[in-house]
Amino acid sequence: MSRLGFNASDFTQDWAILPMGRGTTLLDPTLDLCSANYASESGRETRRQVVANREKSPYLFLSTEAVKYKSVAAAEAALAELKKNYELCVKNKGGTENGIFTPYSFQQIPSSNAKLVDESNRVLVRATIGTGQTARQLLAFYQYRGAYFTGLYIVLNGEKPISDSEVLRWFDVAAVMAERLNQKQ
């Protein structure tokens, strides 16, 4: 699992790559996009989520997550559930959790030649979550292959969407995650 997400060798020495609190347990959800509940979480076998931090980082949250599901069918169920909840979130312009609606505003994802997993096995998200002072930007790459999943999550504070040029740079990182995922098979 440690080879699927961020590794210390992916960054310069001024970055710290650390397991996220409870990031090696199944206590926290893998899929929580748009405040949705995911029944497929019960299909996970192992999980590893790490965060990348450094002093004066522009990112509120920068993380990768790797999950091994109990079976290929369990991973496929998770992907199907993610796609369904994403489509509902786009349609409803947000999601509700514990009775509280969180607005999402989705932006177009620029075209890239980066080699990610097949389009049918991924979900890419570029969105503004919330409004005003609580707004944050999300760029997420959810990629599945066989019984495995990798997620790449980039979150910034503010209402200004992540620029196209930065999105394209993160596509290159997502391609590295896809290559690692493909080597797992």
Tab-separated table of N, CA and C in Angstrom, residues 4 112-117 124 141 143 150 152 167-183:
chain	number	residue	atom	x	y	z
A	4	LEU	N	1.653	3.016	-3.373
A	4	LEU	CA	0.592	3.538	-4.231
A	4	LEU	C	0.402	5.050	-4.139
A	112	SER	N	-6.017	17.000	-20.765
A	112	SER	CA	-4.615	16.686	-20.507
A	112	SER	C	-4.244	15.395	-21.222
A	113	ASN	N	-2.983	15.289	-21.603
A	113	ASN	CA	-2.476	14.055	-22.199
A	113	ASN	C	-1.871	13.114	-21.160
A	114	ALA	N	-1.971	13.464	-19.878
A	114	ALA	CA	-1.438	12.615	-18.817
A	114	ALA	C	-2.134	11.255	-18.862
A	115	LYS	N	-1.370	10.221	-18.600
A	115	LYS	CA	-1.901	8.859	-18.684
A	115	LYS	C	-2.454	8.411	-17.337
A	116	LEU	N	-3.756	8.651	-17.164
A	116	LEU	CA	-4.455	8.187	-15.977
A	116	LEU	C	-5.059	6.818	-16.262
A	117	VAL	N	-5.726	6.219	-15.277
A	117	VAL	CA	-6.432	4.976	-15.547
A	117	VAL	C	-7.537	5.271	-16.559
A	124	LEU	N	-12.890	12.559	-11.742
A	124	LEU	CA	-12.067	13.746	-11.532
A	124	LEU	C	-12.984	14.881	-11.093
A	141	PHE	N	-8.554	13.416	-7.730
A	141	PHE	CA	-8.407	12.375	-8.742
A	141	PHE	C	-8.687	11.039	-8.059
A	143	GLN	N	-9.017	7.148	-8.697
A	143	GLN	CA	-8.651	6.183	-9.734
A	143	GLN	C	-8.724	4.750	-9.173
A	150	THR	N	-6.648	4.616	-5.688
A	150	THR	CA	-5.809	5.706	-5.199
A	150	THR	C	-6.578	7.008	-5.369
A	152	LEU	N	-6.020	11.244	-4.984
A	152	LEU	CA	-5.118	12.387	-4.854
A	152	LEU	C	-6.005	13.586	-4.585
A	167	VAL	N	-3.975	22.848	-12.335
A	167	VAL	CA	-4.700	21.582	-12.529
A	167	VAL	C	-3.881	20.659	-13.428
A	168	LEU	N	-3.334	21.199	-14.517
A	168	LEU	CA	-2.542	20.381	-15.441
A	168	LEU	C	-1.276	19.841	-14.779
A	169	ARG	N	-0.659	20.616	-13.897
A	169	ARG	CA	0.512	20.103	-13.160
A	169	ARG	C	0.109	18.926	-12.272
A	170	TRP	N	-1.060	19.014	-11.651
A	170	TRP	CA	-1.512	17.924	-10.792
A	170	TRP	C	-1.916	16.697	-11.608
A	171	PHE	N	-2.314	16.897	-12.856
A	171	PHE	CA	-2.566	15.751	-13.740
A	171	PHE	C	-1.308	14.898	-13.846
A	172	ASP	N	-0.157	15.544	-13.927
A	172	ASP	CA	1.098	14.791	-14.022
A	172	ASP	C	1.346	13.955	-12.770
A	173	VAL	N	0.998	14.495	-11.611
A	173	VAL	CA	1.133	13.735	-10.368
A	173	VAL	C	0.129	12.582	-10.349
A	174	ALA	N	-1.092	12.850	-10.787
A	174	ALA	CA	-2.110	11.794	-10.851
A	174	ALA	C	-1.673	10.683	-11.797
A	175	ALA	N	-0.935	11.029	-12.848
A	175	ALA	CA	-0.417	10.013	-13.777
A	175	ALA	C	0.600	9.108	-13.075
A	176	VAL	N	1.410	9.673	-12.195
A	176	VAL	CA	2.354	8.858	-11.410
A	176	VAL	C	1.571	7.904	-10.519
A	177	MET	N	0.508	8.388	-9.895
A	177	MET	CA	-0.322	7.526	-9.042
A	177	MET	C	-0.958	6.417	-9.882
A	178	ALA	N	-1.407	6.746	-11.095
A	178	ALA	CA	-1.996	5.739	-11.986
A	178	ALA	C	-0.965	4.697	-12.378
A	179	GLU	N	0.254	5.129	-12.658
A	179	GLU	CA	1.311	4.179	-13.015
A	179	GLU	C	1.596	3.227	-11.851
A	180	ARG	N	1.640	3.754	-10.655
A	180	ARG	CA	1.846	2.902	-9.473
A	180	ARG	C	0.704	1.933	-9.291
A	181	LEU	N	-0.495	2.406	-9.545
A	181	LEU	CA	-1.675	1.558	-9.433
A	181	LEU	C	-1.627	0.446	-10.471
A	182	ASN	N	-1.239	0.790	-11.686
A	182	ASN	CA	-1.136	-0.216	-12.757
A	182	ASN	C	-0.056	-1.254	-12.453
A	183	GLN	N	1.018	-0.867	-11.790
A	183	GLN	CA	2.077	-1.800	-11.443
A	183	GLN	C	1.639	-2.763	-10.345
